[in-house]
Amino acid sequence: METLEQMLGAHPFFAGLDPSFIGLASGCAHDVSFAAGEFICHEGDAADRFYLVREGHVALQISAPGRGVATFLTVGPGEVFGINWLAPPYRWSYDARTVEKTHAVALDATCLRVKCENEPALGYALTKRVLPVLIERLHACRTQLLDLYGVPS
Amino acid sequence: MTKTVKVDVLARVEGEGGLKVTIRDGVVRSAELNIFEPPRFFEAFLRGRDFSEAPDIVARICGICPVAYQMSAVHALENIHGVTLSPQLRALRRLLYCGEWIESHVLHIYMLHAPDFLGYAGGVEMARDHGDLVRQGLQLKKVGNEILNFLGGREIHPINVRVGGFHRAPRKKEFAPLAERLKWARDAALATVHWAGTLEFPERERDYTFVALRHDQEYPFNEGRIVSNRGLDISADDYDKHFEEIHVPQSTALHSRFRDTGAAYLVGPLARYSLNFDRLSPLAQEAARAAGLERTCRNPYRSIIVRAVETLYAVDEALRVIEAYEEPDRSFVAIEPRKGEGCAATEAPRGLLYHRYRLEKDGTIAEAQIVPPTSQNQASVEEDLVEFIGGFLDLPEEALRHRCEQTVRNYDPCISCATHFLRLDIDRG
Amino acid sequence: MTGRHKRPRLAVWKFASCDGCQLSLLDCEDEILALAEAVDIAYFPEATRSEISGHYDISLVEGSITTAHDAVRIQEVRRRSTKLIVIGACATSGGIQALRNFSDVKEYTRIVYARPDYIETLATSTPISDHVRVDFELRGCPINKHQLVEVLGAFLVGRRPATPAHSVCVECKLKGNACVMVAHDAPCLGPVTHAGCGALCPSYNRGCYGCFGPKETPNAPALSAKLSELGMDQRALARLYSTFNANADAFRQESERHDQDGQG
Amino acid sequence: MAEQRVITAEGLQQLIAILAGEGRRVIAPTVRDDVIIYDDIESIDDLPLGVTDVQGPGSYRLVDAPEAEYFGFVVGPHAWKKFLHAPQIELWRAQREGGGVNIHAADIYAERAAFIGVRACELAAIAIQDRVLTGGQHVDAHYKMRRDHALLIAVNCSKAGGSCFCASMETGPAATGGFDLALTELKTAQDHLFLVDVGSSAGQALMDQISSRAATAQEHNAAQAQVEHTTESMGRSMPAGVNTPQLMADNLLHPRWQEVATRCLSCANCTMVCPTCFCTTVDDVSDLAGERYARERRWDSCFTMDFSYLHGGGVRNSVASRYRQWMTHKLSTWVEQFGSSGCVGCGRCITWCPVGIDITEEVRAIAGVEAV
Amino acid sequence: MALMSAHRLSTTSGCGVPADVPRLGYVRGRRSDAPGVWTLDIEMADDAPCDFAPGQFNMLTAFGVGEAAISISGAPGGERLIHTIRDVGPVSHALANLAPGDPIGVRGPFGVGWPMATPGSDVLIIAGGLGLAPLRPSIYDILARRDAFGAVTLLYGSRRPEDIVFHAEVEAWRREKKINIELTVDHAGVDWRGHVGVVTGLLPRVQLDPSRAIALLCGPEVMMRFVGAALTEQGLDATKIFVSMERNMKCAIGHCGHCQLGPTFICRDGPVFTYERMRPLMSVKEL
């Protein structure tokens, strides 16, 4: 049986992180699994968890009246979602719903924030890992906006 | 009982107008040619332009007869400057005018007027039954356009005319292909006169006052005195003394009339022909007689024959000009601007076209006045309707309307031109 | 005999203009009968009394909008037309009558008409595209009839019309002309003017006067600098750009730039 | 190479007559509307005897020459590409027949032409177009046909023009090869002679029909001196000591491109008059019935928006990018594509630019070299 | 005068027709492969062979309308020419709407295609949008001799699930398991069970061995720029990344000048180039 610490250490998000920090973080971690089609969180709810996907896929969605539900990103093994945990107002800005049976490590947001406050080096290390994810998503978002595969008007 | 014959949009005329004929108790009470073509204010924006710009600007008054506008303008402006052109350049101007007459007359004969006689909605429809006839017309028209293209650069709004001459004078040898085409055109024009003579015409005549230019030797294009069959014989300088324009509510064009009597008069092919038969080439005279025309023609429906005769003359004249052409040393006379006032009248295809300009000393146009043939003929058109339609009142509604239209089309009215007119600072209330 | 199942309906409409552009159609002596085979000429008052009302596949529109009535009428034309092609400088930029846009139209009316009260007109002359969506603009004062045939042929087969938006200079050089501005100091708008005329004026030893309006990406200020070197003063420059396409953006702006005293 | 021969003006007239007698179009410089262009001539009298051109950026004037020479001027607005790489041709036409289409390739005709008065820079330009249009896997058959049937009679420049910079491009002013005959006009108070170098067997065959004599050493030296004088009096030069191809490649983002765009009209005159610019475009046309089709080819220019059009818009929308494309192609990427510069130093782009943009000056500006 | 002294030349290139004149073909089949995307099956009237190398293109003429460069999307060695066309402009509209039996003009094939991978190498194929069309011949080629290659992966990004071209075929390839396939779309509804996000987002999922892999890229230039950068970031040499470029092509034989990008003629030297060659050129705006 794999420990939570091992699970975290094996996840690309934590790759190379000081083992003591992994130990600290694992204190906030839970092993979770979801059935296919299950909602993990809803837009507007408190962002109380940060997820590290180990297996399966999760669709991040926004729905709009009259336009249905749109998936703007899918997150798979080795990827994360729920980075809203780090910044106020700590609320989900999308729905997350599994595409298939999904295993993940869930980190309790309040717990993690407290540990980061107490241990700024941990906070800085985690922030450095969250930022590239943000930048990459922002960039992906820009290219999606370009509608590259669409027909120029 | 009052009955109104209305044509909302006159077809097969240049520009947009309609007509309204009011009939009361079996008598035509009034006829109005309504011109609702929007005004374009040429005389207003000619003010402040340099005199050298006038030929290009006035051409835009009318896409059908731009050369006529250019010719009247350059002559008026040259008169101010006391410029006389060399015989070669003068001949080129005459040639250019020939091109416009041919193009404009043939368009009217075949595409606009003939369908009235043969019972078609238009020339294109007529071509389905009379293909060879229409094709002959189109090719003849094309020869006119070829003259305009060659000498003017293009058929609509030619670019080669300037005050003082031309921007470029052609070389003698460049005329060869055109001359070949004109030889064909002479035969086609002759055939056109013969064919026009075979049409059936309503026997309607009026005792018009004809007004046209008359020149010592030539059938008039660019120059001559303004004469009438009632003894008028004046220079263009005195035009304003004898003619005036009034503004009527139904029209964005102005009506012209004799200043002293208020009487209507007629300009255009019938007037020109009747006043200048003796100046036609022998070929044209002979063809006219063979087609049943007298030396004077008062039946406006027969204007189609007269146009054909003038077309033949223009082809003949073009060939003569080309034959006699010698390359000028310079394509234009340079002009130093001076202050002054001048006017000129030339013979547009539709008749007398009068221009008057006043220039500042730097050549800026201070004032411009333009009187196109169609506004001069408006009163006459309305009188024709009143007089002739009375004899057609038994016709069914649609046929009567058609006859009204034909009566207007006899004039080949150019409404686009007619609306660009003007009258300066005169309020006759 | 055409390969097409149903002949498209063509209509020709006139607004404020000299008639020259629609006359171009009748000046297509070699093509007009073929055109009548290829399309139903459903509305063309200058050529025929017959009129098929209803919807038109292609409408050719000549002229600019200068009256309130015409501003309404063009909406109707648009509604009844699948493709609306505007032809000529009046329709594409407002034409020479757009000179009123820079003056007092009441004054103009007073100058021209004895009874200004009989005249209804708008203060401006505007292109068709200011009022309705247009599918194609064919430039020129007047249009080139060969380009008109090309545009009609192109629309009939679904081709992009070959009416290049580059300078007149390209046509001038294709013709083998020497530059009249370089060789003869003739002021020429060719470098900023839309091609289509076949470089007519330079072929007749005169500078282009811009009757096809501004070309793509025109650099009028750079040309004006050259023209000033050739001796044109501010007033002459203002007038040069202010003729048959006076209301076209690039020409209007350049004209206004030189028309400090409003004397253009 | 065979010895230099000498002919007189009468000999030149004889040459023209022989060429015409062979059924050739004889094309040479001639004056039309105060400009020296290339057009058909009938005799030596059609040559621009006694006139010369004064050229500079955006300026061209014909004036009376101090010497009554037949070739005492430099290059005008026309380049020989007008005859070899025709401005407009039809590539093919087709007609719908039954369910199919009959396609007819355009007949490839060549006029047998003789070009008289081809300058050294123009020989270089023709050699460049040869490489572009016939040197690769595909051969432009229209060009090749015309080229194969053209006889080149060169003239060594007796003067340099205000826009000329062939010396710095190493393409002139003396013709060193690629001609059938090369003339050097020698005008003295006593004589009016042409030294003739024979460059091909066709050239030799012509010379065999014309009365000529061997050149004297003195004449030979006089011709040499004339060429040297021309070299020394070049109106312009590409900056020496600058590796222009590399300079261009290294400065694709130089602010000068923006600066030149404020002056450039993007009118395309430079590309049209350039003797090496080869770009073309095609238009498909059809009749109104939609049953006959043709494809026409014409000169195009990288200064037009349509040139780089890619569904939705042009790749080079800014004038700066279009000017950069032209200049970097001409002076830099051309080398990689075809093994030489695309510029021969004829100066046409300078003279015939309506606003007088000077390619040598632009190179100096980018290189940071002071103007000469 | 001109005609009297004229000579007529009969010029023929390899296939008997000058390179600037189209040969006649007939459309034999037409099917929709995505909204606005049509695949035509063309038979040459002269029965000439339809040889081509994967990645090459033909110039297709819709008579009276014009000509466009269209990549060949069928299998090499076939009897027919297969072209996949997106209906975006007048010419492609006319081409895409040709019906079976209609004549069509064909010039080509032109250009340099995809490199033949050295035996044993891994092949990473990354396509965006219609970019899968010119890659499809190389996929057919690989599938035909699958054993010659190591791991073969197709990453394909599309706009929406319904815009995936050759979707059924791609799913069939996936079922065959001869190549690894990952699809992603920019926008999706709830029915879509695949990836959503840009194609670069799929790269971390690929086990890339830079020492034995080559990558073939075709899609919008922006996509290829980012994918090329990401792959080199992952250690793949820029000389082993190949991109298929697009520019305005008119003559297709390097004579008309239109398709130049820096020193290259896309039609003649490409359309397939190494990323190493294109990287500096793609980075300059409006080059």
Coordinates of C-alpha atoms in Angstrom, one line a residue, chain B residues 23-369:
Chain B
I23 CA -57.0 64.7 -69.2
R24 CA -60.3 66.3 -68.5
D25 CA -63.5 65.7 -70.6
G26 CA -61.5 64.1 -73.4
V27 CA -59.0 66.9 -73.7
V28 CA -55.4 67.0 -72.5
R29 CA -55.3 69.7 -70.0
S30 CA -51.7 69.5 -68.8
A31 CA -48.6 67.5 -69.2
E32 CA -45.7 67.6 -66.8
L33 CA -42.3 66.0 -67.1
N34 CA -41.3 65.3 -63.6
I35 CA -37.6 65.2 -63.0
F36 CA -36.8 63.9 -59.6
E37 CA -33.2 63.1 -60.2
P38 CA -31.4 64.6 -57.2
P39 CA -29.5 67.8 -57.7
R40 CA -25.7 67.6 -57.9
F41 CA -24.7 71.3 -57.7
F42 CA -22.1 71.5 -60.4
E43 CA -22.1 75.2 -60.8
A44 CA -21.6 75.6 -57.1
F45 CA -18.6 73.5 -56.8
L46 CA -17.0 74.8 -60.0
R47 CA -16.6 78.0 -58.1
G48 CA -13.1 78.2 -56.6
R49 CA -11.7 75.5 -58.9
D50 CA -8.9 76.3 -61.3
F51 CA -10.1 76.9 -64.9
S52 CA -7.9 74.0 -66.1
E53 CA -10.0 71.6 -64.0
A54 CA -13.2 72.5 -65.7
P55 CA -13.1 70.0 -68.6
D56 CA -12.7 67.0 -66.2
I57 CA -15.3 68.3 -63.7
V58 CA -18.1 69.2 -66.2
A59 CA -17.7 65.9 -67.9
R60 CA -19.1 64.3 -64.8
I61 CA -22.4 66.1 -65.3
C62 CA -23.3 63.5 -67.9
G63 CA -22.0 60.1 -68.6
I64 CA -23.8 60.0 -71.9
C65 CA -22.4 63.2 -73.5
P66 CA -19.3 64.1 -71.5
V67 CA -17.6 65.3 -74.6
A68 CA -20.3 67.9 -75.2
Y69 CA -19.6 69.3 -71.7
Q70 CA -15.9 69.3 -72.2
M71 CA -16.2 71.0 -75.6
S72 CA -18.5 73.8 -74.5
A73 CA -16.3 74.4 -71.4
V74 CA -13.0 74.5 -73.3
H75 CA -14.4 76.8 -75.9
A76 CA -15.8 79.2 -73.4
L77 CA -12.6 79.2 -71.4
E78 CA -10.5 79.6 -74.5
N79 CA -12.7 82.6 -75.5
I80 CA -11.8 84.2 -72.3
H81 CA -8.2 83.8 -73.0
G82 CA -8.5 84.8 -76.7
V83 CA -6.9 81.5 -77.7
T84 CA -7.3 80.1 -81.2
L85 CA -6.4 76.5 -81.9
S86 CA -4.5 75.3 -84.9
P87 CA -6.6 73.7 -87.6
Q88 CA -5.2 70.3 -86.7
L89 CA -6.3 70.6 -83.1
R90 CA -9.6 72.0 -84.2
A91 CA -10.1 69.0 -86.5
L92 CA -9.3 66.6 -83.6
R93 CA -12.0 68.2 -81.5
R94 CA -14.5 67.8 -84.3
L95 CA -13.5 64.1 -84.6
L96 CA -14.0 63.6 -80.9
Y97 CA -17.4 65.1 -81.2
C98 CA -18.2 62.8 -84.1
G99 CA -17.4 59.9 -81.8
E100 CA -19.9 61.1 -79.2
W101 CA -22.6 61.7 -81.8
I102 CA -22.2 58.3 -83.2
E103 CA -22.2 56.6 -79.9
S104 CA -25.1 58.6 -78.4
H105 CA -27.3 58.6 -81.5
V106 CA -26.8 54.9 -82.2
L107 CA -27.6 54.0 -78.6
H108 CA -30.8 55.9 -78.9
I109 CA -31.8 54.7 -82.3
Y110 CA -31.3 51.0 -81.7
M111 CA -31.6 50.4 -78.0
L112 CA -33.9 53.2 -76.8
H113 CA -36.1 54.4 -79.6
A114 CA -36.5 51.5 -82.1
P115 CA -38.2 49.3 -79.5
D116 CA -41.1 51.8 -79.5
F117 CA -41.6 51.3 -83.2
L118 CA -41.1 47.5 -83.3
G119 CA -43.0 46.8 -80.1
Y120 CA -40.4 45.6 -77.6
A121 CA -39.7 46.5 -74.0
G122 CA -36.1 47.2 -74.9
G123 CA -33.2 46.6 -77.3
V124 CA -32.1 43.4 -75.6
E125 CA -35.6 42.0 -75.9
M126 CA -35.7 43.2 -79.5
A127 CA -32.4 41.3 -80.2
R128 CA -34.2 38.0 -79.6
D129 CA -36.2 38.6 -82.8
H130 CA -34.0 41.0 -84.6
G131 CA -30.5 39.8 -83.7
D132 CA -28.7 41.0 -86.8
L133 CA -30.3 44.4 -86.6
V134 CA -29.3 44.9 -82.9
R135 CA -25.9 43.6 -83.5
Q136 CA -25.4 46.0 -86.4
G137 CA -26.5 48.8 -84.0
L138 CA -24.1 47.7 -81.3
Q139 CA -21.2 47.5 -83.6
L140 CA -22.0 50.9 -85.1
K141 CA -22.2 52.3 -81.6
K142 CA -18.9 50.7 -80.8
V143 CA -17.2 52.5 -83.7
G144 CA -18.3 55.8 -82.0
N145 CA -16.9 54.6 -78.8
E146 CA -13.7 53.6 -80.5
I147 CA -13.2 57.2 -81.6
L148 CA -13.7 58.3 -78.1
N149 CA -11.4 55.7 -76.8
F150 CA -8.7 56.4 -79.2
L151 CA -8.8 60.2 -79.0
G152 CA -10.2 60.6 -75.5
G153 CA -8.7 57.6 -73.7
R154 CA -12.1 56.2 -72.8
E155 CA -15.7 56.5 -73.9
I156 CA -17.1 58.0 -70.7
H157 CA -15.4 61.0 -69.1
P158 CA -12.5 61.1 -71.6
I159 CA -9.2 62.3 -70.2
N160 CA -7.4 63.8 -73.1
V161 CA -9.2 67.1 -73.5
R162 CA -7.7 70.2 -72.0
V163 CA -8.2 73.9 -72.3
G164 CA -6.0 74.8 -75.2
G165 CA -6.1 71.5 -77.0
F166 CA -5.3 67.9 -76.0
H167 CA -2.9 66.3 -73.6
R168 CA -1.6 64.1 -76.3
A169 CA -2.2 64.4 -80.1
P170 CA -2.2 61.1 -81.9
R171 CA 0.2 60.2 -84.6
K172 CA -1.1 60.0 -88.2
K173 CA -0.3 56.3 -88.5
E174 CA -2.2 55.4 -85.3
F175 CA -5.4 56.2 -87.1
A176 CA -5.2 53.4 -89.6
P177 CA -7.2 50.8 -87.7
L178 CA -9.9 53.3 -86.8
A179 CA -10.2 54.4 -90.4
E180 CA -10.8 50.8 -91.4
R181 CA -13.6 50.5 -88.9
L182 CA -15.2 53.8 -90.0
K183 CA -15.4 52.5 -93.5
W184 CA -17.5 49.6 -92.3
A185 CA -19.4 52.0 -90.2
R186 CA -20.3 54.2 -93.2
D187 CA -22.1 51.3 -94.8
A188 CA -23.8 50.4 -91.5
A189 CA -24.9 54.0 -91.0
L190 CA -26.3 54.1 -94.5
A191 CA -28.2 50.9 -93.8
T192 CA -29.4 52.4 -90.6
V193 CA -30.9 55.4 -92.4
H194 CA -32.6 53.2 -94.9
W195 CA -34.0 51.0 -92.2
A196 CA -35.2 53.9 -90.1
G197 CA -37.0 55.2 -93.1
T198 CA -39.0 52.0 -93.3
L199 CA -40.6 52.4 -89.8
E200 CA -44.1 53.5 -89.4
F201 CA -44.6 57.0 -88.0
P202 CA -47.6 58.7 -86.5
E203 CA -48.5 61.7 -88.7
R204 CA -47.9 64.3 -86.1
E205 CA -46.2 67.6 -86.7
R206 CA -45.8 70.8 -84.8
D207 CA -44.6 74.1 -86.0
Y208 CA -41.6 74.2 -83.8
T209 CA -39.2 77.1 -83.2
F210 CA -36.0 75.4 -84.1
V211 CA -32.8 76.6 -82.5
A212 CA -29.4 75.4 -83.4
L213 CA -25.9 76.5 -84.3
R214 CA -25.1 77.4 -87.9
H215 CA -21.6 77.6 -89.3
D216 CA -20.3 79.0 -92.5
Q217 CA -19.1 75.8 -94.1
E218 CA -19.8 72.9 -91.7
Y219 CA -22.6 71.0 -90.2
P220 CA -22.3 72.4 -86.7
F221 CA -20.5 70.7 -83.9
N222 CA -18.2 73.1 -82.0
E223 CA -18.9 76.5 -83.5
G224 CA -21.4 78.7 -85.2
R225 CA -24.0 81.4 -84.6
I226 CA -27.2 80.5 -82.7
V227 CA -30.0 80.7 -85.3
S228 CA -33.7 79.9 -85.5
N229 CA -36.2 79.4 -88.2
R230 CA -37.9 82.5 -87.0
G231 CA -35.0 84.8 -87.8
L232 CA -32.9 84.6 -84.7
D233 CA -29.2 85.0 -85.5
I234 CA -27.0 85.7 -82.6
S235 CA -23.6 84.9 -81.2
A236 CA -23.3 82.7 -78.1
D237 CA -22.3 85.9 -76.2
D238 CA -25.9 87.1 -76.6
Y239 CA -27.5 83.8 -75.5
D240 CA -28.5 85.3 -72.1
K241 CA -30.2 88.2 -73.7
H242 CA -32.6 86.0 -75.6
F243 CA -33.1 83.0 -73.4
E244 CA -34.0 82.5 -69.8
E245 CA -34.5 79.7 -67.4
I246 CA -37.3 79.2 -64.9
H247 CA -37.6 76.8 -62.1
V248 CA -40.8 74.8 -61.9
P249 CA -41.9 72.8 -58.8
Q250 CA -42.1 69.4 -60.4
S251 CA -38.5 69.4 -61.5
T252 CA -35.0 69.5 -60.3
A253 CA -34.2 70.8 -63.7
L254 CA -34.7 74.2 -65.0
H255 CA -36.9 75.1 -68.0
S256 CA -35.7 77.4 -70.7
R257 CA -37.8 79.7 -72.8
F258 CA -37.5 82.8 -74.9
R259 CA -37.0 85.7 -72.7
D260 CA -39.2 88.1 -74.6
T261 CA -42.2 85.9 -75.5
G262 CA -41.8 83.1 -72.9
A263 CA -42.2 80.7 -75.8
A264 CA -40.8 77.2 -75.9
Y265 CA -38.3 76.2 -78.5
L266 CA -36.7 73.0 -79.8
V267 CA -33.0 72.1 -79.9
G268 CA -31.5 68.9 -81.0
P269 CA -31.4 66.8 -84.2
L270 CA -34.6 68.0 -85.7
A271 CA -33.6 71.6 -85.2
R272 CA -30.0 71.1 -86.4
Y273 CA -31.1 69.1 -89.4
S274 CA -33.8 71.5 -90.5
L275 CA -31.6 74.5 -90.1
N276 CA -28.5 73.0 -91.6
F277 CA -29.6 70.5 -94.2
D278 CA -27.4 72.2 -96.8
R279 CA -24.3 71.6 -94.7
L280 CA -24.7 67.9 -94.6
S281 CA -22.4 65.8 -96.8
P282 CA -23.8 64.8 -100.1
L283 CA -23.9 61.2 -98.9
A284 CA -26.0 62.2 -95.9
Q285 CA -28.3 64.4 -97.9
E286 CA -28.9 61.7 -100.4
A287 CA -29.6 59.1 -97.8
A288 CA -32.0 61.5 -96.0
R289 CA -34.0 62.0 -99.1
A290 CA -34.0 58.3 -99.9
A291 CA -35.4 57.7 -96.4
G292 CA -38.3 60.1 -97.1
L293 CA -37.1 63.1 -95.2
E294 CA -37.7 66.6 -96.5
R295 CA -35.2 69.4 -95.9
T296 CA -37.2 70.3 -92.8
C297 CA -38.6 67.7 -90.4
R298 CA -41.4 68.7 -88.0
N299 CA -42.5 65.2 -87.0
P300 CA -40.6 64.4 -83.8
Y301 CA -41.3 60.6 -84.2
R302 CA -39.2 60.9 -87.4
S303 CA -36.2 62.1 -85.3
I304 CA -35.0 58.5 -85.4
I305 CA -34.3 59.0 -89.1
V306 CA -32.7 62.3 -88.5
R307 CA -30.4 60.8 -85.9
A308 CA -29.5 58.1 -88.4
V309 CA -28.7 60.8 -91.0
E310 CA -26.6 62.6 -88.4
T311 CA -24.8 59.4 -87.6
L312 CA -24.0 58.8 -91.2
Y313 CA -22.8 62.4 -91.4
A314 CA -20.6 62.0 -88.3
V315 CA -19.0 58.8 -89.7
D316 CA -18.4 60.5 -93.0
E317 CA -17.0 63.5 -91.3
A318 CA -14.8 61.4 -89.1
L319 CA -13.3 59.8 -92.1
R320 CA -12.7 63.1 -93.8
V321 CA -11.0 64.4 -90.7
I322 CA -8.8 61.4 -90.4
E323 CA -7.9 61.5 -94.1
A324 CA -6.9 65.2 -93.8
Y325 CA -5.2 64.9 -90.5
E326 CA -1.7 66.2 -90.0
E327 CA 0.2 65.9 -86.8
P328 CA 0.3 69.2 -84.9
D329 CA 3.6 70.5 -83.6
R330 CA 2.2 70.8 -80.1
S331 CA -0.9 69.1 -78.7
F332 CA -2.1 72.2 -76.9
V333 CA -1.7 75.9 -76.7
A334 CA -0.3 77.0 -73.3
I335 CA -2.5 79.4 -71.5
E336 CA -1.7 82.1 -69.0
P337 CA -4.8 82.7 -66.8
R338 CA -6.5 86.0 -67.0
K339 CA -9.5 87.7 -65.6
G340 CA -12.6 87.7 -67.7
E341 CA -15.9 86.3 -68.7
G342 CA -16.7 84.1 -71.7
C343 CA -19.2 81.7 -73.1
A344 CA -19.6 79.2 -75.8
A345 CA -22.3 77.0 -77.3
T346 CA -21.7 73.7 -79.0
E347 CA -24.0 71.0 -80.4
A348 CA -24.4 68.1 -78.0
P349 CA -26.1 65.1 -79.5
R350 CA -29.3 66.3 -77.9
G351 CA -28.8 69.9 -79.0
L352 CA -27.4 73.3 -78.0
L353 CA -25.3 73.2 -74.9
Y354 CA -24.4 76.6 -73.5
H355 CA -21.6 77.4 -71.0
R356 CA -20.6 80.7 -69.4
Y357 CA -17.7 81.2 -67.0
R358 CA -16.3 84.2 -65.1
L359 CA -12.6 83.9 -64.0
E360 CA -10.5 85.6 -61.4
K361 CA -7.2 86.8 -62.6
D362 CA -5.4 83.7 -61.3
G363 CA -7.7 81.5 -63.3
T364 CA -10.0 80.6 -60.5
I365 CA -13.6 80.1 -61.6
A366 CA -15.7 82.8 -59.9
E367 CA -19.0 81.8 -61.6
A368 CA -20.2 79.2 -64.0
Q369 CA -23.5 78.7 -65.8

